[in-house]
């Protein structure tokens, strides 16, 4: 409820209800087998990314607050694209610290997990440029190979200690 209140939504020339911020939901899970003492940990990250905008089409340039929101949205999406490009190229340095969004998603994009992305496109001719940009972004993301997801399991030994694998 607190996150929904903090989420910024506003009317622009392009949308009656335009997300003015990203929303990230992180669920950390821990399961324990009482008989074996095995503990399994995992996380589920759900992200609803605000879409990039063209200032001239959205009308955000005429409102200082909307302008700052649009710039922040576009910057964080650009940073996310940079992370995906670095991952796809196998770079030694991945720029996770370039935005709050990429910093939050660092664990799930660092090879410990799997990612699935849905891209929402507008069917109108007027939005064809934005749709094309979204498809190009999705194509860049599709080039990323995160590798095999790893299990986070702790096995208890008979003497009360634990081994992590």
XYZ file of C-alpha atoms in Angstrom:
165
model
C 0.000 0.000 0.000
C 2.849 2.397 0.838
C 4.557 1.646 -2.477
C 1.348 2.318 -4.404
C 1.014 5.696 -2.696
C 4.617 6.577 -3.543
C 4.239 5.574 -7.200
C 3.867 8.551 -9.467
C 1.150 8.432 -12.140
C 0.073 11.435 -14.209
C -1.736 12.400 -17.382
C 0.346 13.231 -20.445
C -0.607 13.890 -24.061
C 0.230 10.246 -24.792
C -1.500 8.483 -21.869
C -4.396 9.207 -19.526
C -2.499 7.291 -16.818
C 1.210 7.434 -17.442
C 3.623 5.781 -15.008
C 6.073 8.458 -13.958
C 8.303 6.020 -12.075
C 9.465 2.426 -12.128
C 8.046 -0.071 -9.663
C 10.199 -2.906 -8.285
C 8.783 -5.633 -6.042
C 11.330 -7.931 -4.394
C 10.228 -11.094 -2.602
C 12.920 -12.991 -0.710
C 12.022 -16.599 0.092
C 13.539 -19.084 2.484
C 12.410 -22.708 2.826
C 13.586 -25.282 5.341
C 13.213 -29.067 5.281
C 12.820 -29.970 8.960
C 13.895 -33.611 8.451
C 17.133 -32.961 6.569
C 17.825 -29.449 7.818
C 18.264 -28.285 4.226
C 17.626 -24.588 3.737
C 16.866 -23.183 0.282
C 16.860 -19.445 -0.443
C 15.684 -17.504 -3.437
C 14.278 -14.216 -4.620
C 11.643 -13.094 -7.068
C 11.956 -9.619 -8.579
C 9.022 -8.119 -10.465
C 9.714 -4.857 -12.264
C 7.230 -2.590 -13.980
C 9.365 -0.159 -15.910
C 7.962 3.194 -16.936
C 8.270 3.600 -20.688
C 10.641 6.013 -22.357
C 9.040 9.132 -23.742
C 9.585 11.686 -26.415
C 9.208 15.080 -24.761
C 7.509 16.659 -27.761
C 4.803 13.956 -27.937
C 4.114 13.640 -24.203
C 3.941 17.353 -23.508
C 6.114 16.839 -20.424
C 8.506 19.624 -21.414
C 5.949 22.282 -20.462
C 5.785 21.079 -16.837
C 9.074 21.219 -14.859
C 8.121 18.262 -12.642
C 7.066 16.064 -15.576
C 10.229 17.092 -17.419
C 12.425 15.915 -14.509
C 10.434 12.665 -14.263
C 10.805 12.023 -17.994
C 14.532 12.705 -17.873
C 14.952 10.371 -14.867
C 12.926 7.602 -16.551
C 14.896 7.872 -19.792
C 18.246 8.000 -17.942
C 17.514 4.876 -15.871
C 16.315 2.984 -18.947
C 19.494 4.034 -20.750
C 21.556 2.766 -17.789
C 19.642 -0.526 -17.879
C 20.427 -0.787 -21.591
C 24.109 -0.174 -20.823
C 24.032 -3.029 -18.287
C 22.466 -5.391 -20.831
C 25.008 -4.360 -23.474
C 27.900 -4.958 -21.050
C 26.478 -8.355 -20.082
C 25.965 -9.343 -23.734
C 29.538 -8.323 -24.585
C 30.989 -10.213 -21.612
C 32.569 -7.045 -20.223
C 34.587 -7.307 -17.031
C 32.922 -4.183 -15.631
C 29.122 -4.078 -15.553
C 27.824 -0.554 -14.719
C 25.261 -1.581 -12.076
C 25.947 1.535 -9.974
C 24.955 4.000 -12.683
C 21.325 4.134 -11.520
C 19.187 3.074 -8.565
C 17.270 0.709 -10.853
C 20.323 -1.186 -12.088
C 21.779 -1.267 -8.582
C 18.554 -2.854 -7.269
C 18.556 -5.438 -10.069
C 22.244 -6.313 -9.718
C 21.708 -9.639 -7.924
C 19.157 -11.001 -10.381
C 21.205 -9.925 -13.419
C 24.601 -11.096 -12.138
C 24.319 -14.710 -13.223
C 22.518 -16.086 -10.170
C 19.090 -15.947 -11.749
C 16.913 -15.908 -14.800
C 15.137 -12.954 -16.354
C 12.004 -12.668 -18.447
C 10.896 -9.435 -20.066
C 7.586 -8.398 -21.594
C 7.486 -5.367 -23.872
C 4.254 -3.437 -24.250
C 3.826 -1.734 -27.618
C 1.298 0.766 -28.868
C -0.528 -0.322 -32.051
C -0.930 3.241 -33.365
C 0.975 4.699 -36.302
C 1.757 7.793 -34.199
C 3.644 5.585 -31.706
C 5.583 3.583 -34.288
C 8.895 5.294 -33.424
C 8.499 4.520 -29.693
C 7.433 0.953 -30.515
C 10.480 0.498 -32.733
C 12.742 1.793 -29.937
C 11.110 -0.645 -27.513
C 11.644 -3.537 -29.926
C 15.294 -2.576 -30.386
C 15.717 -2.475 -26.611
C 14.116 -5.932 -26.342
C 16.472 -7.203 -29.056
C 19.477 -5.928 -27.047
C 18.146 -7.661 -23.937
C 17.625 -10.865 -25.901
C 21.362 -10.951 -26.707
C 22.206 -11.399 -23.011
C 23.107 -14.855 -21.742
C 22.960 -14.816 -17.944
C 24.106 -18.422 -17.634
C 22.657 -21.200 -15.547
C 20.809 -20.108 -12.407
C 22.491 -21.300 -9.223
C 20.802 -22.853 -6.202
C 21.340 -21.345 -2.794
C 21.160 -24.400 -0.535
C 22.590 -25.035 2.912
C 22.981 -28.645 4.055
C 23.220 -29.362 7.768
C 25.803 -31.909 8.859
C 25.185 -34.459 11.623
C 27.327 -32.401 14.063
C 25.128 -29.319 13.783
C 27.325 -27.422 11.306
C 26.266 -26.526 7.827
C 27.742 -26.675 4.363
C 26.699 -24.202 1.705
C 26.427 -25.056 -1.971
